[in-house]
Coordinates of C-alpha atoms in Angstrom, one line a residue:
Chain A
M289 CA 118.9 78.4 118.9
K290 CA 118.8 81.1 116.2
E291 CA 121.2 80.5 113.4
D292 CA 122.8 83.0 111.1
Y293 CA 120.7 82.3 108.1
T294 CA 122.2 85.0 106.0
T295 CA 125.0 82.8 104.8
Y296 CA 122.9 79.7 104.3
R297 CA 122.9 77.8 101.0
P298 CA 119.8 75.8 100.0
D299 CA 121.1 72.6 101.5
D300 CA 121.8 74.4 104.8
F301 CA 118.1 75.5 104.9
V302 CA 117.0 71.9 104.0
A303 CA 119.1 70.6 106.9
D304 CA 117.7 73.2 109.4
H305 CA 115.0 71.7 111.5
S306 CA 113.3 74.9 112.3
F307 CA 113.1 75.9 108.6
K308 CA 112.1 72.4 107.4
S309 CA 109.4 72.2 110.1
W310 CA 108.0 75.5 109.0
V311 CA 107.7 74.2 105.4
L312 CA 106.2 70.8 106.4
N313 CA 104.0 71.9 109.3
P314 CA 103.4 75.6 109.3
N315 CA 101.7 77.3 112.2
P316 CA 101.1 81.0 112.8
E317 CA 104.1 81.3 115.1
K318 CA 106.6 79.7 112.6
D319 CA 104.9 81.7 109.7
Y320 CA 105.5 84.9 111.6
Y321 CA 109.1 84.2 112.3
W322 CA 110.1 83.1 108.7
R323 CA 108.0 85.7 106.9
T324 CA 109.6 88.4 108.9
W325 CA 113.0 87.0 108.3
L326 CA 112.4 86.8 104.6
T327 CA 111.1 90.3 104.4
N328 CA 114.4 91.4 106.0
H329 CA 116.6 89.2 103.8
P330 CA 115.2 89.3 100.2
E331 CA 118.6 88.3 98.9
Q332 CA 118.0 84.8 100.3
S333 CA 114.6 84.3 98.8
E334 CA 115.8 82.1 95.9
S335 CA 117.8 79.8 98.1
V336 CA 114.7 79.5 100.3
A337 CA 112.5 78.7 97.3
V338 CA 114.8 75.9 96.2
A339 CA 115.1 74.5 99.8
R340 CA 111.3 74.6 100.1
E341 CA 110.8 72.7 96.9
I342 CA 113.4 70.0 97.8
I343 CA 111.7 69.5 101.2
L344 CA 108.2 69.3 99.7
S345 CA 109.4 66.8 97.1
V346 CA 110.8 64.2 99.4
N347 CA 108.3 61.4 99.6
F348 CA 108.3 57.9 100.9
T349 CA 106.0 55.1 99.6
T350 CA 104.3 54.1 102.8
K351 CA 101.3 51.9 103.6
R352 CA 98.2 52.6 105.5
I353 CA 95.6 50.3 107.2
P354 CA 91.9 51.2 106.6
T355 CA 90.2 52.8 109.5
A356 CA 87.7 50.0 110.1
K357 CA 90.6 47.5 110.3
K358 CA 92.5 49.8 112.6
D359 CA 89.5 49.9 114.9
A360 CA 89.2 46.1 114.8
L361 CA 92.9 45.8 115.7
Y362 CA 92.4 48.1 118.6
A363 CA 89.6 46.0 120.0
D364 CA 91.8 42.9 119.6
I365 CA 94.7 44.6 121.3
I366 CA 92.6 45.5 124.3
N367 CA 91.0 42.0 124.5
R368 CA 94.3 40.2 124.2
S369 CA 96.2 42.4 126.7
K370 CA 93.3 42.1 129.1
T371 CA 93.4 38.3 128.8
K372 CA 97.2 38.3 129.3
E373 CA 96.8 40.7 132.3
E374 CA 94.3 38.3 133.9
S375 CA 96.5 35.2 133.4
L376 CA 99.5 37.2 134.8
K377 CA 97.5 38.2 137.8
L378 CA 96.5 34.6 138.5
T379 CA 99.9 33.1 138.1
K380 CA 101.9 35.7 140.0
G381 CA 103.2 34.1 143.2
H382 CA 104.0 37.1 145.4
R383 CA 101.1 39.3 146.5
S384 CA 99.5 40.5 149.7
S385 CA 97.1 38.2 151.5
Y386 CA 94.4 40.7 150.8
Q387 CA 94.9 40.5 147.1
W388 CA 95.0 36.7 147.5
L389 CA 91.6 36.9 149.1
K390 CA 90.3 38.9 146.3
V391 CA 91.6 36.5 143.7
A392 CA 90.4 33.5 145.6
A393 CA 87.0 35.1 146.0
S394 CA 86.7 35.8 142.3
V395 CA 88.0 32.3 141.3
S396 CA 85.5 30.6 143.5
L397 CA 82.7 32.8 142.2
L398 CA 83.8 31.8 138.7
L399 CA 83.9 28.1 139.7
I400 CA 80.4 28.4 141.1
A401 CA 79.2 30.1 137.9
I402 CA 80.9 27.4 135.8
S403 CA 79.4 24.5 137.8
V404 CA 75.9 26.1 137.7
G405 CA 76.4 26.4 134.0
I406 CA 77.4 22.8 133.7
L407 CA 74.5 21.7 135.8
K408 CA 72.1 23.6 133.7
F409 CA 73.8 22.3 130.6
V410 CA 73.7 18.7 131.7
Q411 CA 70.1 18.9 132.8
K412 CA 68.9 20.5 129.6
D413 CA 71.0 18.4 127.3
T414 CA 70.2 15.0 128.8
F415 CA 66.6 16.0 128.5
I416 CA 67.0 16.9 124.8
A417 CA 69.3 13.9 124.2
E418 CA 66.6 11.6 125.3
T419 CA 63.9 13.0 123.1
S420 CA 66.1 13.5 120.0
T421 CA 69.2 11.5 120.1
E422 CA 71.4 13.5 117.8
Y423 CA 71.1 17.2 118.4
I424 CA 71.7 19.7 121.1
E425 CA 69.6 22.9 121.2
R426 CA 70.4 25.9 123.2
E427 CA 68.3 29.1 123.5
T428 CA 68.9 32.4 125.2
R429 CA 66.1 34.5 126.6
R430 CA 65.8 38.3 126.8
G431 CA 68.6 39.7 129.0
E432 CA 70.7 36.6 128.6
K433 CA 74.0 35.9 126.8
L434 CA 75.6 32.5 126.6
T435 CA 79.1 31.2 125.6
L436 CA 79.4 27.6 124.6
T437 CA 81.9 25.3 123.2
L438 CA 80.9 23.0 120.3
P439 CA 82.1 19.4 120.0
D440 CA 84.9 20.5 117.7
G441 CA 86.2 23.2 120.1
T442 CA 84.6 26.1 118.3
I443 CA 83.5 28.8 120.7
V444 CA 80.1 30.4 120.2
K445 CA 78.9 33.5 122.0
M446 CA 75.1 33.8 121.8
N447 CA 73.3 37.1 122.1
A448 CA 69.9 37.4 123.7
L449 CA 66.9 35.9 122.1
S450 CA 68.9 33.5 119.9
K451 CA 68.8 29.8 119.3
I452 CA 71.4 27.3 118.1
K453 CA 71.1 23.6 117.1
F454 CA 74.1 21.3 116.5
P455 CA 74.7 17.5 116.6
T456 CA 76.5 15.9 119.5
V457 CA 79.0 14.6 117.0
F458 CA 79.9 16.4 113.8
G459 CA 79.8 14.4 110.6
K460 CA 81.6 15.2 107.4
S461 CA 80.9 18.9 107.8
R462 CA 80.2 20.9 110.9
D463 CA 76.6 22.0 110.5
V464 CA 75.0 24.5 112.9
E465 CA 71.6 26.0 112.7
L466 CA 71.0 29.5 114.0
T467 CA 68.3 31.9 114.6
G468 CA 69.1 35.2 116.2
E469 CA 72.7 36.4 116.7
A470 CA 75.9 34.6 117.5
Y471 CA 79.6 35.2 117.3
F472 CA 81.7 32.2 116.2
D473 CA 85.3 31.6 116.9
V474 CA 85.8 28.5 114.7
E475 CA 88.4 25.9 115.5
R476 CA 90.4 25.4 112.3
N477 CA 89.9 22.2 110.5
I478 CA 90.5 22.3 106.7
H479 CA 89.0 18.8 106.2
K480 CA 85.7 19.7 107.8
P481 CA 84.1 22.9 106.7
F482 CA 82.0 24.7 109.3
L483 CA 78.5 25.7 108.1
V484 CA 76.1 28.1 109.8
R485 CA 72.6 27.6 108.4
T486 CA 70.3 30.6 108.7
G487 CA 67.1 30.2 106.7
E488 CA 67.9 30.6 103.0
I489 CA 71.5 31.5 103.6
T490 CA 74.5 29.4 104.5
T491 CA 77.9 30.7 105.8
R492 CA 80.9 28.5 105.2
V493 CA 84.3 28.7 106.8
L494 CA 87.3 26.5 107.6
G495 CA 88.6 28.3 110.7
T496 CA 88.0 32.0 111.4
S497 CA 85.8 34.3 113.6
F498 CA 82.7 36.0 112.5
N499 CA 79.3 37.1 113.5
V500 CA 75.9 36.0 112.1
N501 CA 72.7 37.8 112.8
Y502 CA 69.5 36.1 111.5
S503 CA 66.6 38.3 112.4
S504 CA 63.0 37.5 112.6
D505 CA 62.4 39.4 109.4
Q506 CA 64.4 36.7 107.6
S507 CA 67.3 39.1 106.9
V508 CA 70.9 37.8 107.6
Q509 CA 74.0 39.8 108.4
V510 CA 77.4 38.2 108.3
A511 CA 80.4 40.2 109.7
V512 CA 83.9 38.8 109.6
T513 CA 86.6 39.7 112.2
S514 CA 89.3 37.3 111.1
G515 CA 90.0 34.8 108.3
K516 CA 87.9 34.3 105.2
V517 CA 84.2 33.4 105.0
A518 CA 82.0 32.3 102.1
V519 CA 78.3 33.0 102.1
H520 CA 75.8 31.6 99.6
Q521 CA 72.1 31.3 99.1
N522 CA 71.1 27.7 99.4
E523 CA 69.7 27.2 95.9
S524 CA 72.5 29.1 94.2
K525 CA 76.0 28.0 93.6
E526 CA 77.3 31.5 93.6
S527 CA 79.0 32.5 96.8
Y528 CA 80.3 35.7 98.2
N529 CA 83.7 35.8 99.9
L530 CA 84.2 38.0 102.9
L531 CA 87.3 39.3 104.6
P532 CA 87.9 40.9 108.0
T533 CA 86.1 44.2 108.5
E534 CA 83.6 43.3 105.8
L535 CA 79.9 42.9 106.3
L536 CA 77.4 41.1 104.0
T537 CA 73.7 41.7 104.3
Y538 CA 71.0 39.5 102.8
E539 CA 67.5 40.8 102.4
S540 CA 64.6 39.9 100.2
N541 CA 66.1 41.9 97.4
G542 CA 69.5 40.2 97.5
F543 CA 73.0 40.7 98.9
T544 CA 74.8 44.0 99.8
K545 CA 78.3 44.2 100.9
G546 CA 79.9 46.9 103.1
Y547 CA 82.1 47.5 106.2
F548 CA 81.1 47.5 109.8
D549 CA 82.1 49.2 113.0
E550 CA 83.2 46.4 115.3
E551 CA 82.3 48.0 118.5
K552 CA 78.8 49.0 117.4
L553 CA 78.0 45.7 115.8
L554 CA 79.9 43.3 118.1
G555 CA 80.2 45.2 121.3
W556 CA 77.6 42.9 122.8
K557 CA 79.9 39.9 122.8
D558 CA 82.3 41.8 125.1
W559 CA 79.5 43.2 127.2
V560 CA 79.7 46.7 125.7
L561 CA 76.3 48.3 125.0
V562 CA 76.7 50.7 122.2
F563 CA 74.3 53.4 121.0
E564 CA 75.1 55.4 117.9
D565 CA 72.8 58.3 117.1
A566 CA 69.9 56.3 118.5
D567 CA 66.4 57.7 119.2
I568 CA 64.4 56.9 122.2
H569 CA 62.6 53.9 120.7
E570 CA 65.9 52.3 119.5
I571 CA 67.3 52.9 123.0
A572 CA 64.2 51.3 124.7
E573 CA 64.3 48.3 122.4
K574 CA 68.0 47.7 123.1
V575 CA 67.8 48.2 126.8
S576 CA 64.8 46.0 127.2
V577 CA 66.5 43.1 125.4
W578 CA 69.8 43.7 127.2
F579 CA 68.4 43.8 130.7
D580 CA 65.2 41.8 130.3
V581 CA 62.9 44.7 131.3
D582 CA 59.7 46.3 129.8
I583 CA 59.9 49.9 128.9
S584 CA 57.1 52.3 128.3
I585 CA 57.6 55.9 127.1
E586 CA 55.6 58.8 128.2
G587 CA 55.6 62.6 127.6
Q588 CA 56.9 64.8 124.9
Q589 CA 57.6 62.4 122.0
E590 CA 57.6 65.0 119.3
V591 CA 61.0 66.2 120.3
K592 CA 63.6 64.1 118.5
R593 CA 66.7 63.6 120.6
R594 CA 69.5 61.3 119.6
F595 CA 72.0 59.6 121.8
S596 CA 75.5 58.2 121.2
G597 CA 77.4 56.4 123.8
K598 CA 78.9 53.2 125.0
F599 CA 78.7 51.4 128.3
K600 CA 81.1 48.8 129.3
N601 CA 79.3 46.0 131.2
P602 CA 76.8 48.4 132.7
S603 CA 74.1 48.1 135.2
L604 CA 70.6 49.1 134.2
K605 CA 70.8 52.1 136.4
Q606 CA 74.1 53.3 134.9
V607 CA 72.6 53.1 131.4
L608 CA 69.4 55.0 132.4
E609 CA 71.4 57.6 134.4
G610 CA 73.8 58.1 131.5
I611 CA 71.2 58.5 128.8
S612 CA 68.6 60.4 130.9
Y613 CA 71.2 63.1 131.7
T614 CA 72.0 63.9 128.0
S615 CA 68.6 63.0 126.5
K616 CA 66.6 64.9 129.2
F617 CA 64.2 62.4 130.7
D618 CA 63.2 61.1 134.1
Y619 CA 62.6 57.5 134.7
T620 CA 61.1 55.2 137.3
I621 CA 62.0 51.6 137.9
N622 CA 59.3 49.3 139.3
Q623 CA 60.9 45.9 139.3
K624 CA 61.0 44.9 135.7
K625 CA 58.9 47.7 134.5
I626 CA 60.5 51.0 133.5
T627 CA 58.7 54.2 132.7
I628 CA 60.5 56.9 130.8
H629 CA 59.1 60.4 131.1
L630 CA 60.4 62.6 128.3
K631 CA 60.7 66.2 129.3
Chain B
M330 CA 88.7 45.3 139.1
D331 CA 88.2 41.7 138.2
K332 CA 86.5 41.5 134.9
R333 CA 85.1 38.0 135.4
K334 CA 83.4 39.1 138.5
E335 CA 81.6 41.8 136.5
H336 CA 80.5 39.2 134.0
I337 CA 78.9 37.1 136.7
F338 CA 77.0 40.1 138.0
N339 CA 75.6 40.6 134.6
R340 CA 74.9 37.0 134.0
N341 CA 72.7 37.1 137.0
K342 CA 70.7 39.7 135.2
D343 CA 71.1 41.8 138.2
G344 CA 70.0 45.1 136.6
E345 CA 70.3 46.9 139.9
S346 CA 73.9 46.0 140.5
T347 CA 75.3 48.6 142.9
D348 CA 78.9 48.2 141.7
Q349 CA 79.9 51.8 141.3
D350 CA 83.3 51.1 139.8
K351 CA 82.1 50.6 136.3
K352 CA 82.7 53.5 134.0
I353 CA 80.3 55.3 131.7
L354 CA 82.1 56.4 128.5
P355 CA 80.1 58.8 126.4
F356 CA 81.6 59.6 123.1
S357 CA 81.4 63.3 123.8
E358 CA 84.4 62.9 126.1
G359 CA 86.7 60.9 123.9
P360 CA 90.4 60.9 124.4
E361 CA 90.8 63.7 121.8
E362 CA 88.9 66.2 123.9
V363 CA 90.4 65.0 127.2
F364 CA 94.0 65.2 126.1
A365 CA 93.9 68.1 123.6
H366 CA 95.8 70.5 125.7
K367 CA 97.9 68.2 127.8
T368 CA 101.6 67.9 127.4
D369 CA 103.2 64.6 126.4
N370 CA 104.4 64.1 130.0
E371 CA 100.9 64.5 131.4
I372 CA 99.4 62.1 128.9
W373 CA 102.2 59.6 129.6
R374 CA 101.5 59.8 133.4
S375 CA 97.8 59.3 132.8
F376 CA 98.7 56.2 130.7
Q377 CA 101.0 55.0 133.5
S378 CA 98.2 55.4 136.1
G379 CA 96.0 53.1 134.0
H380 CA 93.9 55.7 132.1
E381 CA 92.4 53.7 129.2
G382 CA 91.8 56.9 127.2
A383 CA 95.5 57.8 127.3
F384 CA 96.3 54.5 125.7
E385 CA 93.6 55.0 123.1
W386 CA 95.0 58.5 122.4
M387 CA 98.4 57.1 121.8
Y388 CA 97.0 54.4 119.5
N389 CA 94.9 57.0 117.6
H390 CA 97.8 59.3 117.2
Y391 CA 100.7 57.0 116.4
F392 CA 99.3 53.8 114.9
D393 CA 99.4 55.1 111.3
K394 CA 102.9 56.6 111.8
L395 CA 104.3 53.5 113.4
Y396 CA 102.7 51.2 110.8
A397 CA 104.1 53.3 107.9
Y398 CA 107.5 53.2 109.5
G399 CA 107.1 49.4 110.2
T400 CA 106.4 48.7 106.6
Q401 CA 109.5 50.6 105.6
L402 CA 111.6 48.6 107.9
T403 CA 110.1 45.1 107.2
Q404 CA 109.0 45.4 103.6
N405 CA 106.5 42.8 104.3
E406 CA 103.0 42.4 105.6
H407 CA 104.0 41.3 109.1
A408 CA 104.3 44.8 110.2
E409 CA 100.7 44.3 111.2
D410 CA 101.5 41.5 113.6
I411 CA 104.5 43.3 115.0
I412 CA 102.5 46.5 115.7
Q413 CA 99.8 44.6 117.3
D414 CA 102.2 42.8 119.7
F415 CA 103.9 46.1 120.3
F416 CA 100.7 47.8 121.5
I417 CA 99.7 44.8 123.6
D418 CA 103.0 44.8 125.4
L419 CA 102.9 48.6 125.8
R420 CA 99.5 48.3 127.6
L421 CA 100.7 45.4 129.7
K422 CA 103.8 47.4 130.8
R423 CA 101.9 50.4 132.1
G424 CA 102.4 51.2 135.7
K425 CA 105.3 48.7 135.9
G426 CA 108.3 51.0 136.1
L427 CA 108.4 52.6 132.7
G428 CA 110.2 55.8 133.3
D429 CA 108.9 59.3 132.7
V430 CA 108.6 60.2 129.0
A431 CA 108.7 63.8 127.8
N432 CA 108.4 63.0 124.1
I433 CA 105.9 60.2 123.5
K434 CA 106.5 60.1 119.7
A435 CA 110.2 59.6 120.1
Y436 CA 109.7 57.0 122.8
L437 CA 107.2 55.0 120.8
F438 CA 109.3 55.1 117.6
K439 CA 112.4 54.1 119.6
S440 CA 110.8 51.1 121.3
F441 CA 108.9 50.1 118.2
R442 CA 112.1 50.2 116.2
R443 CA 113.7 47.9 118.7
R444 CA 110.8 45.5 118.5
V445 CA 110.9 45.4 114.7
F446 CA 114.6 44.5 114.7
R447 CA 114.1 41.9 117.4
S448 CA 111.3 40.3 115.3
L449 CA 113.4 40.4 112.2
K450 CA 116.4 38.9 114.1
N451 CA 114.3 36.1 115.6
N452 CA 113.3 35.2 112.1
K453 CA 109.8 35.1 113.4
F454 CA 108.2 36.4 110.2
L455 CA 110.9 35.9 107.7
H456 CA 112.4 32.9 106.0
Q457 CA 115.9 34.3 105.9
E458 CA 118.2 36.2 108.2
I459 CA 118.0 39.9 107.6
S460 CA 120.3 42.6 109.0
P461 CA 119.2 46.2 109.5
E462 CA 121.7 47.3 106.8
V463 CA 119.8 45.6 104.0
L464 CA 116.5 47.1 105.1
N465 CA 115.3 49.4 102.5
F466 CA 113.7 52.8 102.7
Y467 CA 112.5 53.6 99.3
V468 CA 112.4 57.3 98.8
T469 CA 110.6 58.9 95.9
F470 CA 111.2 62.4 94.9
S471 CA 107.9 63.7 93.8
H472 CA 107.6 64.8 90.2
E473 CA 104.1 66.0 90.8
T474 CA 105.0 68.7 93.3
Q475 CA 104.2 71.7 91.2
L476 CA 105.2 74.8 93.0
V477 CA 104.1 78.0 91.3
N478 CA 107.6 79.0 90.3
S479 CA 109.4 75.7 90.1
Q480 CA 113.1 76.2 90.7
L481 CA 114.0 72.7 89.9
K482 CA 114.1 71.1 86.5
E483 CA 112.7 67.6 85.9
E484 CA 116.2 66.1 85.4
Q485 CA 117.4 67.7 88.6
K486 CA 114.5 66.0 90.5
Q487 CA 115.4 62.7 89.0
A488 CA 119.0 63.1 89.9
I489 CA 118.1 63.9 93.5
E490 CA 115.8 60.9 93.8
K491 CA 118.6 58.7 92.4
A492 CA 121.1 60.1 94.8
I493 CA 118.8 59.7 97.8
N494 CA 118.1 56.1 97.0
N495 CA 121.9 55.4 96.8
L496 CA 122.4 56.5 100.3
T497 CA 122.9 54.0 103.1
T498 CA 119.9 52.7 105.0
R499 CA 121.0 54.6 108.1
Q500 CA 121.1 57.9 106.1
K501 CA 117.8 57.1 104.5
E502 CA 116.3 56.4 107.9
V503 CA 117.5 59.8 109.1
I504 CA 115.9 61.3 106.0
Y505 CA 112.7 59.4 106.8
H506 CA 112.4 60.7 110.4
Y507 CA 113.5 64.2 109.4
F508 CA 111.2 64.8 106.4
F509 CA 108.4 62.3 106.8
E510 CA 107.9 62.6 110.5
D511 CA 109.2 66.1 110.9
M512 CA 111.4 65.1 113.8
D513 CA 114.2 67.2 115.1
Y514 CA 117.8 65.9 115.4
K515 CA 117.5 65.1 119.1
S516 CA 114.5 62.9 118.5
I517 CA 116.1 61.2 115.6
A518 CA 119.2 60.4 117.6
D519 CA 117.0 59.1 120.4
V520 CA 115.0 56.9 118.1
M521 CA 118.0 55.5 116.2
G522 CA 120.3 55.2 119.2
L523 CA 122.8 57.7 117.9
S524 CA 125.2 59.2 120.4
S525 CA 123.9 62.8 120.0
A526 CA 121.8 65.2 117.9
K527 CA 125.0 66.2 116.2
T528 CA 125.6 62.7 114.9
A529 CA 122.1 62.8 113.3
R530 CA 122.8 66.2 111.9
D531 CA 126.1 65.0 110.5
L532 CA 124.4 62.1 108.8
M533 CA 121.9 64.5 107.3
Y534 CA 124.7 66.7 106.0
K535 CA 126.5 63.7 104.6
S536 CA 123.4 62.8 102.7
L537 CA 123.0 66.3 101.4
S538 CA 126.6 66.4 100.4
V539 CA 126.0 63.5 98.0
L540 CA 123.5 65.8 96.5
R541 CA 125.7 68.8 96.7
S542 CA 128.4 67.0 94.8
D543 CA 126.1 67.4 91.9
R544 CA 126.2 71.1 92.2
D545 CA 123.6 71.7 89.6
N546 CA 120.9 70.3 91.8
F547 CA 121.3 73.2 94.1
Q548 CA 122.3 76.0 91.8
V549 CA 119.6 78.3 91.0

């Protein structure tokens, strides 16, 4: 709709969507139209100037969420809607018999998995309980991940090659010892602080979720996804408070604070394998721990190729296929031994 | 695809799993690239058919805008909870009879607005009852905008800011969508549930007439 702009006053221009849109979000098309029009109607140039200024001066005081937090929210939205979707699927009464079969099959698979888990748990725990009466120790091997519930209801997701130790009954505080990496979703209890001990560092919370990674080189990383977390060095009284999206790293030279990319750092707990600008050695290291395989690298190692990508709950083959395509290598799988031939 | 089943496959450490349904998602084909030249209607249909990237695209494009709008409406920090619930419900509703959408932005603003009002009405996040009429859009009239040949004097700018903030909430909301979101009148009417684009335009003119009554603001 082309208006007769020759009689427009400044406020008419302000109220005209086409004009306002040109001022706010110009593009070549709008520019062409309005510049041509102005050249042909110099008598309106002052009204246009006033209208432009009014439009550009209207502001609203709005708020923004930092990008890291926005990404964390996105992961949370996906997780929560998936969980809801699952429970809706399972409670829905009307569905075809075929779908019922599928659900029944997956439920029974789940039950088997749970009972196997319980069996393993019971066997291992009674064994430990006999030798040391107070503590439970769980350990994950390469290629393994484990989710467990602590006596207080806290849920712990353990990454591969990690070890956790906790008492069968918590005392005044909820003390947990960790080596390796685990994600904690702590049951809230303001009367009993939850403490994760990792070498020289202790992480203290009341009820929140966070990730702790205590590597073999003695460094500790604490990443918070919800609530508030305090971290301190055991001899020192000074503690560092961490909020969601924040990451604290402890190394021999002290603490450093920053932000983290939730998917990259915590993807593992949702079975997402993430590579960001990773070279072949980093890829080999991650893949061997994730799938419990040995990887040897052959061929042209001088050429540095970097790979970024994410795999949702992948099979070994999918990962190797995906990376080999972009990173230009061939591979052979011989049971648990993989050889990568760089081209 | 049953997610739990996948987990069990993985827990068996079955590296050779032949399940071909799982997707590989390299960053090089993010939603930005995939949907760059698609129309709103095409993106909406992808979303409806369960395309995860379409959902991500909508999130990436409209989260900031909806959040900014939400904080204007609620004036408190619970905009974060509301927007999170909003996106969760949106994702849950896909493929379940949501109609065709030709203008995603207007659709999202419209349903988000409804959700905010419902949350406020249910008192979920507030300690007192609140009606849409007392909601406050605070408009500032920038004193920093320095155009090369400024046509407006400082006092004129102040007068305009004062006049805008004396408008009704409805008028201010129109101004918000019109200037801050660069919406056209049809979208504004759609979002705010006004009977027609003309109603939205009339509201805008009413707002401007408040300014016009102070002729000086517009006289060159």
